[in-house]
Short mmCIF file of C-alpha atoms and ligand atoms in Angstrom, two decimals:
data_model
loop_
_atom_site.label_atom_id
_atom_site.label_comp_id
_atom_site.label_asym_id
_atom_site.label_seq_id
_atom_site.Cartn_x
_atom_site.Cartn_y
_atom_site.Cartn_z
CA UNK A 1 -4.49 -17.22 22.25
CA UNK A 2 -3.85 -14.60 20.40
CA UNK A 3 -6.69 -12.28 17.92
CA UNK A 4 -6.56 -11.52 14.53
CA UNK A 5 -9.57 -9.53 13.59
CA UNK A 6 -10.98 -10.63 9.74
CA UNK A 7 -11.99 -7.77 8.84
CA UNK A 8 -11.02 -4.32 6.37
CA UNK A 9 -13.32 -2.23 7.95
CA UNK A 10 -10.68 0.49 9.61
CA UNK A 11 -13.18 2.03 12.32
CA UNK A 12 -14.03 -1.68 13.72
CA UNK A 13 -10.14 -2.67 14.07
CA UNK A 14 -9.56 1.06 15.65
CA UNK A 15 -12.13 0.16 18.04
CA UNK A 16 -10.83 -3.18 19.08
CA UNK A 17 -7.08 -2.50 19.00
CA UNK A 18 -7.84 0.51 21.42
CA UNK A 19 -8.87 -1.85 23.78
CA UNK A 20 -5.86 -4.52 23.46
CA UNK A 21 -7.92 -6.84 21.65
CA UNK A 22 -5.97 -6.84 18.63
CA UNK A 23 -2.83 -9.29 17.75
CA UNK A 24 -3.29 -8.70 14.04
CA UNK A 25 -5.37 -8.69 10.67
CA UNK A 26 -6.29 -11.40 8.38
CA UNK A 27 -8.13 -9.99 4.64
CA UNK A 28 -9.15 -11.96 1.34
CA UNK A 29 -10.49 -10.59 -1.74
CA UNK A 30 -14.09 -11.26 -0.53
CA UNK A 31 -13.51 -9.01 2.55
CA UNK A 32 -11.38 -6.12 0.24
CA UNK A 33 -14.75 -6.27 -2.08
CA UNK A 34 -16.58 -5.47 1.38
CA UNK A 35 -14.39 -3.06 2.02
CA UNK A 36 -15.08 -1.48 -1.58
CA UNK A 37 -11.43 0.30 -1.11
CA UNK A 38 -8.03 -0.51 -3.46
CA UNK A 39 -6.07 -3.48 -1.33
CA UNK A 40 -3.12 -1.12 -1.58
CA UNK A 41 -4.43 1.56 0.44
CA UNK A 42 -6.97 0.04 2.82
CA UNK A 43 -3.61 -2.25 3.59
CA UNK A 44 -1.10 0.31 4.16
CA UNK A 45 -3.92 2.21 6.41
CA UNK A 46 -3.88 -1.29 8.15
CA UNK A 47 -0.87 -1.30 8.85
CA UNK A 48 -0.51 1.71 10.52
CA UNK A 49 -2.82 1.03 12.71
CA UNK A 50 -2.05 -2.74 13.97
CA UNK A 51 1.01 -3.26 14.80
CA UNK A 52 1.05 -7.08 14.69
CA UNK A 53 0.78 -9.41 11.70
CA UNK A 54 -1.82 -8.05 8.67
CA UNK A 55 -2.66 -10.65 6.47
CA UNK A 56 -2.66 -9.77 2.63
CA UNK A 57 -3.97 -12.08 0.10
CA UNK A 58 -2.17 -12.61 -3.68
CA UNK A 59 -4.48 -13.55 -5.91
CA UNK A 60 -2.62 -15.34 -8.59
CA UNK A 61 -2.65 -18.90 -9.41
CA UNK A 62 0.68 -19.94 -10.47
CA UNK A 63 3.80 -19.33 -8.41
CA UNK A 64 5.55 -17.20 -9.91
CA UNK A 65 3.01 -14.60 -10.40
CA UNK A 66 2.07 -15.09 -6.48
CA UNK A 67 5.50 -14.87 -5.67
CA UNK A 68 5.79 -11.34 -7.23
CA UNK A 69 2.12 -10.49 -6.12
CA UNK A 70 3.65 -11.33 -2.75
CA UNK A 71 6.89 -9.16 -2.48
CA UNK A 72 4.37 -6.30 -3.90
CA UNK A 73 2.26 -6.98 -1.25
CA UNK A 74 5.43 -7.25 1.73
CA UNK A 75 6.58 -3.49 0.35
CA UNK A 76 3.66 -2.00 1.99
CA UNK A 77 4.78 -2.37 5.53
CA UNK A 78 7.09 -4.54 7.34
CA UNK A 79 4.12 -6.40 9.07
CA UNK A 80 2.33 -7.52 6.16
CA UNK A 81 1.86 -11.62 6.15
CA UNK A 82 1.73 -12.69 2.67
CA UNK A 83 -1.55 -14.58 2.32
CA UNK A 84 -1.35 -17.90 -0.36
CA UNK A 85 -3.73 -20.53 -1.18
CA UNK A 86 -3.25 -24.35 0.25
CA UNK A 87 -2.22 -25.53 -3.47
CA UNK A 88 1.40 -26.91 -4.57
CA UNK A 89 1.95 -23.42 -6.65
CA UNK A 90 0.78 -21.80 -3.40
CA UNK A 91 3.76 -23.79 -1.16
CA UNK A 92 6.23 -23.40 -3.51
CA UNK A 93 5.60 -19.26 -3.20
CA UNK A 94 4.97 -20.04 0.38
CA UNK A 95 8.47 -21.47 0.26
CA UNK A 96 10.51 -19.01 -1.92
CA UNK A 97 8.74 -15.97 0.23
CA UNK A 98 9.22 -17.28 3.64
CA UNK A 99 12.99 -18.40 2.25
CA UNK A 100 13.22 -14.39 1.84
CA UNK A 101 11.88 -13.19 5.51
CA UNK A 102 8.48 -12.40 4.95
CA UNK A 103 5.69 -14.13 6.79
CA UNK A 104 3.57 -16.22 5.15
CA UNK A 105 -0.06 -17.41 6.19
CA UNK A 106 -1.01 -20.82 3.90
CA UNK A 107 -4.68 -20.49 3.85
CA UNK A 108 -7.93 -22.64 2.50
CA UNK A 109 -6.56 -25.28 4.79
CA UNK A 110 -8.73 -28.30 5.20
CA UNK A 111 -7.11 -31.50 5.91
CA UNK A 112 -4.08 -32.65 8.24
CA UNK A 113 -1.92 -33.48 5.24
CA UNK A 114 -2.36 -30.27 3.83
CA UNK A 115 -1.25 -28.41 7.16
CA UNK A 116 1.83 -30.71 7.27
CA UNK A 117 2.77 -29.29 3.64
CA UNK A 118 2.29 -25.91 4.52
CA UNK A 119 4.16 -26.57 7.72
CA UNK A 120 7.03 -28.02 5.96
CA UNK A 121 7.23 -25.20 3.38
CA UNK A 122 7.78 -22.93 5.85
CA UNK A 123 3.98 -21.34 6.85
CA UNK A 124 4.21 -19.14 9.74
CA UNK A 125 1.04 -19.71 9.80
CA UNK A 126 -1.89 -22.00 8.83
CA UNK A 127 -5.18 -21.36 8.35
CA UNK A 128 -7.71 -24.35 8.63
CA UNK A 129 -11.30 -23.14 7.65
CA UNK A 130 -13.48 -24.18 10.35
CA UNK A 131 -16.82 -22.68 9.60
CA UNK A 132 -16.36 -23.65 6.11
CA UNK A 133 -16.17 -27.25 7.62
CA UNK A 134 -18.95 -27.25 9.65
CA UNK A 135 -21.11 -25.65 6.35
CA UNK A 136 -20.78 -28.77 4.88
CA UNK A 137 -21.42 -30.92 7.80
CA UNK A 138 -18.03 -32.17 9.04
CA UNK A 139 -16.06 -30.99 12.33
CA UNK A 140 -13.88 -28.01 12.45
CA UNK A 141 -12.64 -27.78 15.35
CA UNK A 142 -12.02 -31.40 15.44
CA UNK A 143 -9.31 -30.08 12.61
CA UNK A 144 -8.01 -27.79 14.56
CA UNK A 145 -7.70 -30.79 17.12
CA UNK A 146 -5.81 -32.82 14.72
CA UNK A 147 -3.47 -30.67 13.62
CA UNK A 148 -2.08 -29.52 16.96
CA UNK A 149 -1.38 -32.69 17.65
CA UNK A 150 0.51 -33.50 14.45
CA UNK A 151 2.63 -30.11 14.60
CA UNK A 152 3.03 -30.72 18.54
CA UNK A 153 4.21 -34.47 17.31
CA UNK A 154 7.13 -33.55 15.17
CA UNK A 155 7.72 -30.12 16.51
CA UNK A 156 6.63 -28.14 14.29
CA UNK A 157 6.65 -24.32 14.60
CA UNK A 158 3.82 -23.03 12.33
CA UNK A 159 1.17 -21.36 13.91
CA UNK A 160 -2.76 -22.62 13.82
CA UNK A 161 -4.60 -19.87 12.62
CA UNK A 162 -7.86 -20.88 13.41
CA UNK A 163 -10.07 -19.44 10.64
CA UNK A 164 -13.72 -18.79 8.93
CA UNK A 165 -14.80 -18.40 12.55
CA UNK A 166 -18.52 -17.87 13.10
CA UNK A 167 -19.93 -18.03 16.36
CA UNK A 168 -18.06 -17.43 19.94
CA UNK A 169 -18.24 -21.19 20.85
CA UNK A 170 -15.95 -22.29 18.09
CA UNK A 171 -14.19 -19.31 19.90
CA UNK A 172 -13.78 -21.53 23.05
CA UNK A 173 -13.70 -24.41 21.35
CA UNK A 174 -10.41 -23.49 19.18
CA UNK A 175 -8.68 -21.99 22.80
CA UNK A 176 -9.44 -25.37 24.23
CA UNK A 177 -8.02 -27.29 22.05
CA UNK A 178 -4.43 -25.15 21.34
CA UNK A 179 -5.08 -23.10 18.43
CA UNK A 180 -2.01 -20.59 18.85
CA UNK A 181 -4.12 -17.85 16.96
CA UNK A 182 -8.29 -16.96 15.99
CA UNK A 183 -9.73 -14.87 13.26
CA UNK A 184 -13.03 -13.83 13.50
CA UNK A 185 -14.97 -10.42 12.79
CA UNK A 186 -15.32 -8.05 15.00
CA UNK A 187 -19.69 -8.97 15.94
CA UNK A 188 -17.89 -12.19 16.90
CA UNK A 189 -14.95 -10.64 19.38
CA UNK A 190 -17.81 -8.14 20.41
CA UNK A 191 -20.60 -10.77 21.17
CA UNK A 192 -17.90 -12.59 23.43
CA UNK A 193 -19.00 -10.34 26.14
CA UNK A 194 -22.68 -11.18 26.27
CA UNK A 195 -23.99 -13.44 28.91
CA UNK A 196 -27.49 -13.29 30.10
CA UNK A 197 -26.50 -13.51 33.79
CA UNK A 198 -24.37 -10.70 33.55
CA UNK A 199 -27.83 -8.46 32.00
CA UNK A 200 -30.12 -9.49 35.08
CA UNK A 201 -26.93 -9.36 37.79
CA UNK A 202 -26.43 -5.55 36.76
CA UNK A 203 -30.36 -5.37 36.60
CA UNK A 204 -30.83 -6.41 40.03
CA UNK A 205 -27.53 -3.87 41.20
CA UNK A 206 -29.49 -0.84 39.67
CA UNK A 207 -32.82 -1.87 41.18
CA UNK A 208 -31.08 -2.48 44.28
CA UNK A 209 -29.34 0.46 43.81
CA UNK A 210 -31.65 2.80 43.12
CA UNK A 211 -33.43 1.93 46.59
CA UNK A 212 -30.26 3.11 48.35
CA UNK A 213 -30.82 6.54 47.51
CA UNK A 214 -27.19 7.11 47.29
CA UNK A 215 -24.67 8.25 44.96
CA UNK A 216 -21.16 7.49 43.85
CA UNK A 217 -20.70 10.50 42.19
C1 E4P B 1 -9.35 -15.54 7.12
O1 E4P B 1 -8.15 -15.66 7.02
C2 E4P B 1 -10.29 -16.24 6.21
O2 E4P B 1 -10.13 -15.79 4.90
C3 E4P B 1 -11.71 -16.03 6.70
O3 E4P B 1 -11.73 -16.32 8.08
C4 E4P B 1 -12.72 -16.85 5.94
O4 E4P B 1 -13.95 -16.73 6.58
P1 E4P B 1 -15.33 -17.17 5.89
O5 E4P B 1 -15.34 -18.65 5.73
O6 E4P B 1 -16.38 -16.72 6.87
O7 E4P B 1 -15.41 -16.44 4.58
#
């Protein structure tokens, strides 16, 4: 499975990317208003940092206007991934701008039939909101579920972009069940280390350990 981090916050992705754990970047205009930086330039600074796909949100309504918002957007580096909302003005920019090269990442995804639009307007990837889901009391993951199913069905080559990620089971739960890529922030790829075994294992080493009296070093 491979890691987008959902985040604008440069030092964090630095971090993680030095360590390999970053496949690319997914932002929205909530997380550039976090950011409190111009999309432009936090972007391009993005860009040169991950290598992979970087996720760029237009923030139009109505095709056309996304569809220029988007090749704006796919001038600031070749790895940009034009974000657009799940909406029929949204697939037919996802359509013209995919049509054209660029990558394109349908997003606000919550239903099956809405994936198979997306998939069918040619989304390289989805992005099915499973926290969002699970906010309101209904199963995420069990979307996530669905959908590979449905795209594994007819053969479909879009990518599920598990999304609105929120704790490090729905972590495991999207890997188990196929997603091809997850988003989360980085306190959620961070806190996928924790276990309280580990803590006491390397607290009984040291104490252990220490009643060597020797030294590595
Ligand atoms: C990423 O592509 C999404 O915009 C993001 O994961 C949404 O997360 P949220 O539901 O926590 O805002």
């Amino acid at each position: 499975m491979k890691f987008f981090v959902d985040t604008a916050d440069v030092a964090a992705i630095k971090e993680l990317n030095d360590l390999g754990m970053v496949d690319g970047v997914t932002t929205n205009p909530s997380i550039i208003l976090k950011s409190g930086r111009d999309i432009l330039e936090v972007t391009r600074e993005i860009c040169g940092i991950v290598s992979g796909p970087v996720s760029a949100e237009v923030v139009a309504l109505d095709a056309a206007t996304m569809i220029s918002e988007g090749r704006k957007l796919a001038e600031i580096a070749p790895n940009i991934t034009v974000k657009v909302p799940l909406t029929w003005d949204g697939l037919q920019a996802c359509k013209v701008l995919s049509g054209e090269g660029k990558m394109v990442n349908v997003t606000l995804c919550f239903s099956v039939n809405q994936a198979i639009l997306a998939a069918k307007a040619g989304a390289t990837f989805i992005s099915p909101f499973i926290g969002r889901l699970d906010d309101i009391n209904l199963d995420g993951v069990e979307l996530i579920s669905d959908i590979r199913q449905v795209y594994d069905n007819y053969g479909f080559d879009t990518q599920i972009l598990a999304a609105s990620i929120r704790t490090v089971n729905h972590v495991t739960q999207c890997a188990l069940v196929g997603a091809d890529v997850m988003t989360a922030p980085p306190s959620v790829i961070k806190a996928m280390v924790n276990h309280p075994l580990t803590d006491s294992g390397i607290a009984q080493f040291m104490k252990d350990w220490a009643k060597t009296g020797q030294k590595i070093l």
